[in-house]
């Protein structure tokens, strides 16, 4: 069974939220925006799945924070784990790679929002870099939404 077909599990630190992705996970974008830095204390690695592929199997402590007029962030209100970023439009949910069970099979594809990159770290890899979002332009990836 290939990576796109096998279920991908994940959850928060305390275990009160568990989820399963039944379908493809997008390669990870490494987000350097100011919000991700404040929430994750540095760049955040986010994969993504279509909304109809993301199944919450345990959601006792899931809360949503309206992060901007166009998106919300899902987190555990017991342990504080940041799990999801969901835009109002697009039909997908970005999933924090740190919340995925191992092995995730996810690989990093690009850095985004480098306009906000912190002054406390340097990039040393050869991944593509975008000052803002990637606009769906990722090597080998046809869309920011998994196929």
Short mmCIF file of N, CA and C in Angstrom, two decimals:
data_model
loop_
_atom_site.label_atom_id
_atom_site.label_comp_id
_atom_site.label_asym_id
_atom_site.label_seq_id
_atom_site.Cartn_x
_atom_site.Cartn_y
_atom_site.Cartn_z
N UNK A 1 0.85 -1.18 0.00
CA UNK A 1 0.00 0.00 0.00
C UNK A 1 0.89 1.24 0.00
N UNK A 2 0.70 2.15 -0.96
CA UNK A 2 1.57 3.33 -1.03
C UNK A 2 1.13 4.39 -0.03
N UNK A 3 1.97 5.40 0.12
CA UNK A 3 1.76 6.44 1.12
C UNK A 3 0.42 7.14 0.95
N UNK A 4 -0.04 7.33 -0.30
CA UNK A 4 -1.29 8.03 -0.53
C UNK A 4 -2.50 7.18 -0.12
N UNK A 5 -2.36 5.86 -0.09
CA UNK A 5 -3.48 4.99 0.19
C UNK A 5 -3.61 4.59 1.66
N UNK A 6 -2.49 4.53 2.37
CA UNK A 6 -2.56 4.06 3.75
C UNK A 6 -3.10 5.17 4.65
N UNK A 7 -3.85 4.81 5.70
CA UNK A 7 -4.33 5.84 6.62
C UNK A 7 -3.16 6.45 7.40
N UNK A 8 -3.26 7.71 7.69
CA UNK A 8 -2.25 8.44 8.47
C UNK A 8 -2.91 8.87 9.77
N UNK A 9 -2.38 8.42 10.91
CA UNK A 9 -2.93 8.80 12.20
C UNK A 9 -2.19 9.99 12.78
N UNK A 10 -2.80 10.60 13.77
CA UNK A 10 -2.16 11.71 14.45
C UNK A 10 -2.98 12.17 15.63
N UNK A 11 -2.42 13.11 16.38
CA UNK A 11 -3.14 13.64 17.52
C UNK A 11 -2.32 14.61 18.33
N UNK A 12 -2.91 15.05 19.41
CA UNK A 12 -2.25 16.02 20.29
C UNK A 12 -1.36 15.32 21.31
N UNK A 13 -0.64 16.09 22.09
CA UNK A 13 0.29 15.56 23.09
C UNK A 13 -0.42 14.76 24.18
N UNK A 14 -1.55 15.23 24.65
CA UNK A 14 -2.22 14.54 25.77
C UNK A 14 -3.12 13.40 25.33
N UNK A 15 -3.38 13.29 24.03
CA UNK A 15 -4.19 12.19 23.52
C UNK A 15 -5.68 12.42 23.50
N UNK A 16 -6.14 13.61 23.88
CA UNK A 16 -7.57 13.90 23.88
C UNK A 16 -8.10 14.22 22.49
N UNK A 17 -7.20 14.44 21.54
CA UNK A 17 -7.60 14.62 20.14
C UNK A 17 -6.82 13.60 19.32
N UNK A 18 -7.55 12.84 18.52
CA UNK A 18 -6.94 11.89 17.58
C UNK A 18 -7.64 12.07 16.25
N UNK A 19 -6.90 11.88 15.19
CA UNK A 19 -7.47 11.99 13.85
C UNK A 19 -6.84 10.96 12.94
N UNK A 20 -7.50 10.76 11.82
CA UNK A 20 -6.98 9.86 10.80
C UNK A 20 -7.22 10.52 9.44
N UNK A 21 -6.20 10.49 8.60
CA UNK A 21 -6.33 10.97 7.23
C UNK A 21 -6.43 9.73 6.35
N UNK A 22 -7.56 9.62 5.65
CA UNK A 22 -7.79 8.50 4.74
C UNK A 22 -7.69 9.03 3.32
N UNK A 23 -6.46 9.16 2.87
CA UNK A 23 -6.18 9.72 1.56
C UNK A 23 -4.80 10.34 1.56
N UNK A 24 -4.52 11.06 0.51
CA UNK A 24 -3.18 11.61 0.31
C UNK A 24 -2.88 12.78 1.26
N UNK A 25 -1.64 12.85 1.69
CA UNK A 25 -1.11 14.01 2.40
C UNK A 25 -0.21 14.78 1.45
N UNK A 26 -0.35 16.07 1.41
CA UNK A 26 0.51 16.92 0.58
C UNK A 26 1.90 17.00 1.19
N UNK A 27 2.93 17.16 0.37
CA UNK A 27 4.26 17.46 0.92
C UNK A 27 4.18 18.70 1.82
N UNK A 28 5.06 18.79 2.78
CA UNK A 28 5.00 19.86 3.77
C UNK A 28 5.52 21.19 3.23
N UNK A 29 4.82 22.24 3.60
CA UNK A 29 5.31 23.60 3.42
C UNK A 29 5.85 24.04 4.78
N UNK A 30 6.97 24.70 4.77
CA UNK A 30 7.55 25.21 6.00
C UNK A 30 7.19 26.69 6.06
N UNK A 31 6.32 27.03 6.99
CA UNK A 31 5.77 28.38 7.05
C UNK A 31 6.55 29.23 8.06
N UNK A 32 7.00 30.39 7.60
CA UNK A 32 7.77 31.31 8.43
C UNK A 32 6.95 32.55 8.80
N UNK A 33 5.63 32.51 8.63
CA UNK A 33 4.82 33.70 8.92
C UNK A 33 4.87 34.02 10.41
N UNK A 34 4.54 35.25 10.74
CA UNK A 34 4.58 35.70 12.12
C UNK A 34 3.66 34.91 13.04
N UNK A 35 2.47 34.51 12.54
CA UNK A 35 1.56 33.73 13.37
C UNK A 35 2.15 32.37 13.71
N UNK A 36 2.71 31.70 12.71
CA UNK A 36 3.31 30.38 12.98
C UNK A 36 4.48 30.50 13.96
N UNK A 37 5.27 31.54 13.83
CA UNK A 37 6.38 31.72 14.75
C UNK A 37 5.90 31.89 16.18
N UNK A 38 4.81 32.64 16.37
CA UNK A 38 4.28 32.85 17.72
C UNK A 38 3.65 31.58 18.27
N UNK A 39 2.95 30.84 17.43
CA UNK A 39 2.27 29.63 17.89
C UNK A 39 3.23 28.48 18.09
N UNK A 40 4.21 28.34 17.19
CA UNK A 40 5.12 27.19 17.23
C UNK A 40 6.52 27.55 17.74
N UNK A 41 6.77 28.81 18.02
CA UNK A 41 8.08 29.29 18.46
C UNK A 41 9.14 29.11 17.39
N UNK A 42 8.71 29.17 16.16
CA UNK A 42 9.61 29.03 15.02
C UNK A 42 8.82 28.65 13.79
N UNK A 43 9.49 28.33 12.71
CA UNK A 43 8.77 27.92 11.50
C UNK A 43 7.92 26.67 11.77
N UNK A 44 6.81 26.57 11.07
CA UNK A 44 5.90 25.43 11.24
C UNK A 44 5.87 24.60 9.97
N UNK A 45 5.89 23.30 10.13
CA UNK A 45 5.80 22.36 9.01
C UNK A 45 4.35 21.90 8.91
N UNK A 46 3.73 22.17 7.76
CA UNK A 46 2.34 21.78 7.56
C UNK A 46 2.16 20.98 6.28
N UNK A 47 1.60 19.79 6.44
CA UNK A 47 1.11 19.01 5.31
C UNK A 47 -0.35 19.45 5.12
N UNK A 48 -1.12 18.73 4.33
CA UNK A 48 -2.53 19.05 4.16
C UNK A 48 -3.27 17.85 3.60
N UNK A 49 -4.57 17.84 3.85
CA UNK A 49 -5.44 16.80 3.32
C UNK A 49 -6.78 17.43 2.95
N UNK A 50 -7.47 16.84 1.99
CA UNK A 50 -8.81 17.29 1.67
C UNK A 50 -9.69 17.12 2.91
N UNK A 51 -10.63 18.04 3.10
CA UNK A 51 -11.48 18.00 4.29
C UNK A 51 -12.23 16.68 4.43
N UNK A 52 -12.68 16.12 3.32
CA UNK A 52 -13.44 14.86 3.42
C UNK A 52 -12.54 13.66 3.70
N UNK A 53 -11.23 13.84 3.71
CA UNK A 53 -10.29 12.76 4.06
C UNK A 53 -9.83 12.83 5.51
N UNK A 54 -10.12 13.94 6.19
CA UNK A 54 -9.70 14.13 7.57
C UNK A 54 -10.84 13.73 8.51
N UNK A 55 -10.61 12.71 9.32
CA UNK A 55 -11.64 12.18 10.22
C UNK A 55 -11.15 12.30 11.66
N UNK A 56 -11.91 13.04 12.46
CA UNK A 56 -11.59 13.17 13.87
C UNK A 56 -12.17 11.96 14.59
N UNK A 57 -11.31 11.18 15.23
CA UNK A 57 -11.77 9.99 15.93
C UNK A 57 -11.92 10.24 17.43
N UNK A 58 -11.30 11.30 17.92
CA UNK A 58 -11.44 11.74 19.30
C UNK A 58 -11.25 13.25 19.29
N UNK A 59 -12.21 13.99 19.81
CA UNK A 59 -12.17 15.45 19.71
C UNK A 59 -12.54 16.17 20.99
N UNK A 60 -12.41 15.51 22.12
CA UNK A 60 -12.89 16.04 23.40
C UNK A 60 -12.42 17.47 23.68
N UNK A 61 -11.19 17.81 23.32
CA UNK A 61 -10.64 19.11 23.71
C UNK A 61 -10.27 19.97 22.50
N UNK A 62 -10.85 19.68 21.33
CA UNK A 62 -10.54 20.47 20.13
C UNK A 62 -11.23 21.82 20.20
N UNK A 63 -10.46 22.87 20.04
CA UNK A 63 -10.99 24.24 19.95
C UNK A 63 -10.46 24.87 18.69
N UNK A 64 -11.20 25.85 18.19
CA UNK A 64 -10.79 26.58 16.99
C UNK A 64 -10.61 28.05 17.34
N UNK A 65 -9.53 28.61 16.85
CA UNK A 65 -9.21 30.02 17.05
C UNK A 65 -9.27 30.71 15.70
N UNK A 66 -10.07 31.75 15.59
CA UNK A 66 -10.18 32.50 14.33
C UNK A 66 -8.91 33.33 14.21
N UNK A 67 -7.94 32.83 13.43
CA UNK A 67 -6.62 33.44 13.30
C UNK A 67 -6.63 34.66 12.40
N UNK A 68 -7.54 34.70 11.44
CA UNK A 68 -7.65 35.81 10.51
C UNK A 68 -9.06 35.76 9.93
N UNK A 69 -9.44 36.76 9.15
CA UNK A 69 -10.78 36.72 8.55
C UNK A 69 -10.98 35.53 7.60
N UNK A 70 -9.89 34.93 7.13
CA UNK A 70 -10.03 33.87 6.13
C UNK A 70 -9.59 32.48 6.60
N UNK A 71 -9.19 32.33 7.87
CA UNK A 71 -8.72 31.02 8.32
C UNK A 71 -8.85 30.87 9.84
N UNK A 72 -8.90 29.61 10.27
CA UNK A 72 -8.95 29.29 11.69
C UNK A 72 -7.88 28.25 12.00
N UNK A 73 -7.45 28.21 13.25
CA UNK A 73 -6.45 27.24 13.71
C UNK A 73 -7.09 26.34 14.76
N UNK A 74 -6.88 25.02 14.59
CA UNK A 74 -7.41 24.04 15.53
C UNK A 74 -6.32 23.62 16.50
N UNK A 75 -6.66 23.57 17.79
CA UNK A 75 -5.67 23.24 18.81
C UNK A 75 -6.36 22.49 19.95
N UNK A 76 -5.55 21.83 20.78
CA UNK A 76 -6.05 21.15 21.96
C UNK A 76 -6.09 22.15 23.11
N UNK A 77 -7.28 22.33 23.69
CA UNK A 77 -7.38 23.29 24.79
C UNK A 77 -6.95 22.71 26.14
N UNK A 78 -6.48 21.45 26.14
CA UNK A 78 -5.93 20.86 27.37
C UNK A 78 -4.41 20.93 27.38
N UNK A 79 -3.75 20.48 26.32
CA UNK A 79 -2.28 20.46 26.31
C UNK A 79 -1.67 21.57 25.46
N UNK A 80 -2.47 22.24 24.65
CA UNK A 80 -1.98 23.36 23.84
C UNK A 80 -1.42 22.99 22.49
N UNK A 81 -1.46 21.72 22.11
CA UNK A 81 -0.91 21.31 20.81
C UNK A 81 -1.62 22.02 19.66
N UNK A 82 -0.83 22.57 18.76
CA UNK A 82 -1.35 23.18 17.54
C UNK A 82 -1.44 22.08 16.48
N UNK A 83 -2.63 21.86 15.95
CA UNK A 83 -2.86 20.73 15.06
C UNK A 83 -3.22 21.11 13.63
N UNK A 84 -4.10 22.10 13.46
CA UNK A 84 -4.66 22.37 12.14
C UNK A 84 -4.66 23.86 11.80
N UNK A 85 -4.66 24.12 10.51
CA UNK A 85 -4.92 25.45 9.95
C UNK A 85 -5.91 25.22 8.82
N UNK A 86 -7.07 25.86 8.90
CA UNK A 86 -8.11 25.61 7.89
C UNK A 86 -8.58 26.92 7.28
N UNK A 87 -8.35 27.08 5.97
CA UNK A 87 -8.87 28.27 5.29
C UNK A 87 -10.38 28.15 5.09
N UNK A 88 -11.06 29.28 5.00
CA UNK A 88 -12.50 29.29 4.75
C UNK A 88 -12.82 28.63 3.41
N UNK A 89 -11.98 28.84 2.42
CA UNK A 89 -12.21 28.28 1.10
C UNK A 89 -11.05 27.37 0.74
N UNK A 90 -11.28 26.45 -0.14
CA UNK A 90 -10.21 25.60 -0.61
C UNK A 90 -10.46 24.13 -0.41
N UNK A 91 -11.33 23.77 0.54
CA UNK A 91 -11.68 22.37 0.73
C UNK A 91 -10.60 21.50 1.35
N UNK A 92 -9.65 22.11 2.04
CA UNK A 92 -8.59 21.32 2.68
C UNK A 92 -8.27 21.87 4.05
N UNK A 93 -7.56 21.04 4.83
CA UNK A 93 -7.06 21.44 6.14
C UNK A 93 -5.57 21.17 6.18
N UNK A 94 -4.80 22.16 6.57
CA UNK A 94 -3.37 21.96 6.77
C UNK A 94 -3.20 21.29 8.14
N UNK A 95 -2.28 20.32 8.19
CA UNK A 95 -2.07 19.52 9.39
C UNK A 95 -0.63 19.67 9.84
N UNK A 96 -0.44 20.04 11.09
CA UNK A 96 0.90 20.18 11.64
C UNK A 96 1.63 18.84 11.55
N UNK A 97 2.78 18.83 10.89
CA UNK A 97 3.52 17.58 10.71
C UNK A 97 3.95 16.97 12.03
N UNK A 98 4.18 17.80 13.03
CA UNK A 98 4.55 17.28 14.34
C UNK A 98 3.45 16.50 15.02
N UNK A 99 2.21 16.66 14.57
CA UNK A 99 1.09 15.94 15.17
C UNK A 99 0.85 14.58 14.49
N UNK A 100 1.54 14.31 13.39
CA UNK A 100 1.35 13.04 12.67
C UNK A 100 2.13 11.92 13.35
N UNK A 101 1.51 10.73 13.40
CA UNK A 101 2.21 9.55 13.89
C UNK A 101 3.33 9.20 12.90
N UNK A 102 4.39 8.56 13.42
CA UNK A 102 5.52 8.16 12.59
C UNK A 102 5.35 6.72 12.14
N UNK A 103 5.77 6.36 10.98
CA UNK A 103 6.34 7.23 9.96
C UNK A 103 5.23 7.95 9.20
N UNK A 104 5.42 9.23 8.95
CA UNK A 104 4.39 10.01 8.27
C UNK A 104 4.49 9.89 6.75
N UNK A 105 5.71 9.68 6.25
CA UNK A 105 5.90 9.63 4.81
C UNK A 105 5.88 11.01 4.16
N UNK A 106 5.80 12.06 4.96
CA UNK A 106 5.74 13.44 4.44
C UNK A 106 7.15 13.99 4.29
N UNK A 107 7.39 14.64 3.17
CA UNK A 107 8.68 15.32 2.95
C UNK A 107 8.45 16.80 2.75
N UNK A 108 9.39 17.62 3.17
CA UNK A 108 9.29 19.07 2.99
C UNK A 108 9.46 19.43 1.52
N UNK A 109 8.64 20.40 1.05
CA UNK A 109 8.67 20.80 -0.36
C UNK A 109 9.17 22.22 -0.57
N UNK A 110 8.91 23.14 0.38
CA UNK A 110 9.28 24.54 0.16
C UNK A 110 9.12 25.34 1.44
N UNK A 111 9.78 26.50 1.45
CA UNK A 111 9.63 27.49 2.52
C UNK A 111 8.68 28.57 2.01
N UNK A 112 7.72 28.99 2.85
CA UNK A 112 6.80 30.07 2.47
C UNK A 112 6.80 31.17 3.52
N UNK A 113 6.41 32.35 3.10
CA UNK A 113 6.33 33.55 3.93
C UNK A 113 7.67 33.93 4.55
N UNK A 114 8.70 33.87 3.71
CA UNK A 114 10.02 34.27 4.19
C UNK A 114 10.12 35.76 4.47
N UNK A 115 9.14 36.52 4.02
CA UNK A 115 9.11 37.94 4.32
C UNK A 115 9.07 38.16 5.84
N UNK A 116 8.55 37.18 6.58
CA UNK A 116 8.45 37.27 8.04
C UNK A 116 9.49 36.42 8.78
N UNK A 117 10.45 35.85 8.07
CA UNK A 117 11.42 34.95 8.71
C UNK A 117 12.05 35.61 9.92
N UNK A 118 12.15 34.83 11.00
CA UNK A 118 12.75 35.32 12.23
C UNK A 118 14.23 35.62 12.05
N UNK A 119 14.75 36.50 12.87
CA UNK A 119 16.17 36.85 12.78
C UNK A 119 17.03 35.95 13.67
N UNK A 120 16.44 34.90 14.21
CA UNK A 120 17.15 34.02 15.13
C UNK A 120 17.51 32.67 14.53
N UNK A 121 17.32 32.50 13.21
CA UNK A 121 17.71 31.26 12.55
C UNK A 121 18.04 31.53 11.09
N UNK A 122 18.79 30.62 10.51
CA UNK A 122 19.17 30.71 9.10
C UNK A 122 18.72 29.44 8.38
N UNK A 123 18.47 29.56 7.10
CA UNK A 123 18.09 28.40 6.29
C UNK A 123 19.34 27.85 5.63
N UNK A 124 19.47 26.53 5.64
CA UNK A 124 20.66 25.93 5.05
C UNK A 124 20.33 24.85 4.02
N UNK A 125 19.05 24.65 3.74
CA UNK A 125 18.69 23.63 2.75
C UNK A 125 18.50 24.26 1.37
N UNK A 126 18.26 23.43 0.39
CA UNK A 126 18.11 23.89 -1.00
C UNK A 126 16.66 23.90 -1.46
N UNK A 127 15.70 23.84 -0.53
CA UNK A 127 14.29 23.84 -0.91
C UNK A 127 13.91 25.18 -1.55
N UNK A 128 12.92 25.17 -2.44
CA UNK A 128 12.43 26.43 -3.01
C UNK A 128 11.96 27.37 -1.91
N UNK A 129 12.10 28.67 -2.18
CA UNK A 129 11.75 29.69 -1.19
C UNK A 129 10.82 30.72 -1.80
N UNK A 130 9.80 31.09 -1.04
CA UNK A 130 8.81 32.06 -1.50
C UNK A 130 8.65 33.15 -0.46
N UNK A 131 8.71 34.39 -0.89
CA UNK A 131 8.55 35.52 0.03
C UNK A 131 7.19 35.50 0.70
N UNK A 132 6.17 35.10 -0.03
CA UNK A 132 4.81 34.99 0.52
C UNK A 132 4.38 33.54 0.33
N UNK A 133 3.14 33.29 -0.05
CA UNK A 133 2.71 31.93 -0.31
C UNK A 133 3.31 31.42 -1.61
N UNK A 134 3.17 30.14 -1.85
CA UNK A 134 3.74 29.54 -3.05
C UNK A 134 2.83 29.69 -4.26
N UNK A 135 1.60 30.08 -4.04
CA UNK A 135 0.66 30.19 -5.15
C UNK A 135 0.44 28.86 -5.85
N UNK A 136 0.64 27.76 -5.13
CA UNK A 136 0.47 26.44 -5.72
C UNK A 136 1.63 26.00 -6.58
N UNK A 137 2.71 26.77 -6.59
CA UNK A 137 3.87 26.44 -7.43
C UNK A 137 4.92 25.69 -6.61
N UNK A 138 4.77 24.40 -6.56
CA UNK A 138 5.73 23.56 -5.84
C UNK A 138 6.27 22.51 -6.79
N UNK A 139 7.56 22.29 -6.77
CA UNK A 139 8.14 21.27 -7.65
C UNK A 139 7.50 19.91 -7.41
N UNK A 140 6.97 19.32 -8.48
CA UNK A 140 6.38 18.00 -8.38
C UNK A 140 5.02 17.96 -7.70
N UNK A 141 4.47 19.13 -7.36
CA UNK A 141 3.18 19.19 -6.71
C UNK A 141 2.27 20.06 -7.57
N UNK A 142 1.13 19.51 -7.96
CA UNK A 142 0.26 20.26 -8.87
C UNK A 142 -0.69 21.20 -8.15
N UNK A 143 -0.87 21.03 -6.85
CA UNK A 143 -1.81 21.86 -6.11
C UNK A 143 -1.44 21.87 -4.63
N UNK A 144 -1.81 22.93 -3.93
CA UNK A 144 -1.61 22.94 -2.48
C UNK A 144 -2.61 22.03 -1.80
N UNK A 145 -3.61 21.56 -2.55
CA UNK A 145 -4.56 20.58 -2.05
C UNK A 145 -4.14 19.22 -2.59
N UNK A 146 -4.03 18.21 -1.74
CA UNK A 146 -3.62 16.88 -2.23
C UNK A 146 -4.60 16.37 -3.28
N UNK A 147 -4.08 15.65 -4.24
CA UNK A 147 -4.92 15.08 -5.31
C UNK A 147 -5.63 13.85 -4.81
#
